[in-house]
Coordinates of C-alpha atoms in Angstrom, one line a residue:
C262 CA -62.0 -43.4 6.9
S263 CA -61.4 -43.1 10.7
L264 CA -59.2 -45.1 13.4
I265 CA -59.4 -45.3 16.9
A266 CA -56.6 -46.1 19.0
E267 CA -57.0 -47.1 22.9
C268 CA -54.1 -46.9 25.0
W269 CA -53.6 -46.6 28.9
N270 CA -51.4 -44.0 30.1
P271 CA -49.4 -44.6 33.2
G272 CA -51.8 -44.1 36.2
G273 CA -53.5 -46.8 34.0
E274 CA -56.2 -44.8 32.5
L275 CA -57.7 -45.6 29.0
I276 CA -56.9 -43.2 26.4
V277 CA -58.6 -42.7 23.0
L278 CA -57.5 -41.1 20.3
I279 CA -60.1 -41.0 17.5
H280 CA -58.0 -39.6 14.2
S281 CA -60.2 -38.1 10.7
H282 CA -57.3 -39.5 8.3
V283 CA -56.3 -42.9 8.6
T284 CA -52.2 -41.6 7.1
V285 CA -52.7 -40.0 10.8
S286 CA -48.4 -39.3 11.7
L287 CA -47.2 -41.9 14.5
V288 CA -47.4 -39.1 16.7
E289 CA -49.6 -40.2 18.6
T290 CA -48.3 -43.7 19.4
V291 CA -44.7 -42.8 19.8
L292 CA -44.9 -39.9 22.3
S293 CA -47.6 -41.5 24.4
I294 CA -47.6 -45.1 25.7
P295 CA -47.9 -47.9 23.0
L296 CA -51.5 -49.4 21.8
C297 CA -52.6 -52.3 24.5
R298 CA -55.2 -54.5 23.8
G299 CA -56.2 -55.9 26.8
E300 CA -56.0 -55.4 30.4
R301 CA -52.8 -58.4 30.4
E302 CA -51.1 -56.4 28.6
R303 CA -51.8 -52.9 29.9
E304 CA -50.8 -54.5 33.3
S305 CA -47.6 -55.7 31.4
Y306 CA -46.9 -52.8 29.6
Q307 CA -47.0 -50.7 33.2
A308 CA -44.6 -53.3 35.1
A309 CA -42.2 -53.2 32.2
M310 CA -41.8 -48.9 32.2
A311 CA -41.5 -49.5 36.2
N312 CA -38.1 -51.4 35.4
N313 CA -36.8 -48.2 33.6
S314 CA -34.4 -46.1 34.2
E315 CA -35.5 -42.2 35.5
E316 CA -33.0 -41.1 32.5
F317 CA -35.0 -42.8 30.4
L318 CA -38.8 -41.9 31.5
K319 CA -37.6 -38.5 31.8
A320 CA -36.6 -38.1 28.0
A321 CA -39.7 -40.2 26.9
E322 CA -41.8 -36.9 28.8
D323 CA -39.1 -34.6 27.5
V324 CA -39.7 -35.8 23.7
K325 CA -43.6 -34.6 24.1
K326 CA -42.2 -31.0 24.3
L327 CA -40.7 -30.7 21.1
T328 CA -41.9 -27.4 19.7
Q329 CA -42.1 -28.9 16.2
R330 CA -42.8 -32.4 14.3
P331 CA -40.1 -35.1 13.8
T332 CA -40.0 -36.6 10.7
D333 CA -41.5 -39.9 10.0
Q334 CA -38.4 -41.8 10.0
E335 CA -37.7 -39.9 13.2
F336 CA -40.7 -41.0 14.8
L337 CA -40.1 -44.4 14.0
D338 CA -36.5 -44.7 14.9
L339 CA -38.2 -43.4 18.7
Y340 CA -40.7 -46.0 18.8
G341 CA -38.3 -49.1 18.1
M342 CA -35.9 -48.0 20.5
Y343 CA -38.9 -47.2 23.1
K344 CA -40.1 -50.7 22.2
Q345 CA -36.8 -52.4 22.9
A346 CA -36.4 -50.7 25.5
T347 CA -39.4 -51.4 27.2
M348 CA -40.9 -54.6 26.3
G349 CA -38.1 -55.9 25.1
D350 CA -37.7 -58.7 21.4
C351 CA -40.4 -58.0 19.0
N352 CA -43.4 -60.8 20.0
T353 CA -45.7 -60.5 18.0
D354 CA -46.5 -60.8 14.0
R355 CA -45.9 -58.9 11.6
P356 CA -49.5 -56.9 10.9
G357 CA -51.2 -57.6 7.6
M358 CA -50.7 -55.5 4.2
F359 CA -54.1 -53.1 4.7
Y360 CA -52.0 -52.1 8.2
L361 CA -49.1 -49.7 6.8
K362 CA -48.7 -47.4 10.0
E363 CA -48.9 -50.7 11.9
K364 CA -46.0 -52.5 9.9
A365 CA -43.8 -49.6 9.6
K366 CA -44.0 -49.9 13.0
W367 CA -43.2 -53.1 13.6
D368 CA -40.4 -53.5 11.1
S369 CA -39.1 -50.4 13.0
W370 CA -39.1 -52.6 16.1
N371 CA -38.1 -56.4 14.8
A372 CA -35.1 -53.6 13.3
V373 CA -33.5 -53.4 16.8
K374 CA -34.2 -57.5 18.0
G375 CA -31.2 -58.8 20.2
T376 CA -30.2 -54.9 21.8
S377 CA -30.0 -54.9 25.3
K378 CA -32.9 -53.3 27.3
E379 CA -30.4 -50.5 28.2
E380 CA -28.5 -50.4 25.2
A381 CA -32.3 -49.3 23.7
E382 CA -32.3 -47.4 26.6
K383 CA -29.1 -45.2 25.9
K384 CA -30.3 -44.8 21.9
Y385 CA -33.7 -44.0 22.8
I386 CA -32.0 -40.8 25.2
A387 CA -29.5 -40.0 22.5
I388 CA -32.4 -39.7 20.1
V389 CA -34.0 -37.4 22.4
K390 CA -31.5 -35.1 22.9
E391 CA -30.7 -35.5 18.9
L392 CA -34.6 -34.1 18.4
Q393 CA -34.1 -31.8 21.7
E394 CA -31.2 -29.5 19.8
K395 CA -32.9 -30.0 16.2
Y396 CA -36.6 -29.1 17.7
P397 CA -36.0 -27.4 20.7
S398 CA -38.6 -27.2 23.1
S399 CA -40.7 -24.3 24.5

């Protein structure tokens, strides 16, 4: 099976990730821009990112430089805080039973529902710092 994911980078360029196995890790969506499904969502995401602190944006870049792959749970923790800090409370329906990766990501984001943007940023930054100590960058 192959899985194709479309993402938009901060410059507005479309990135297409193609995976040879559906059981691929969460690294691509956690370490890059979250999956966007259309122009309106991309614009909404870019507007949300413009409101994040410099420290948060730096942490989002720093996490890409880790020398070792964090665990799936560490990625899920990062993903939930990242989405909460950039988009706010989970506002989508839970994916269906055949979408295991998407359900895990949705559950992680939904688990932090009600956390303020500022608190989610602080927690995200703290997780990144922990990962940097555990998996030093090159």
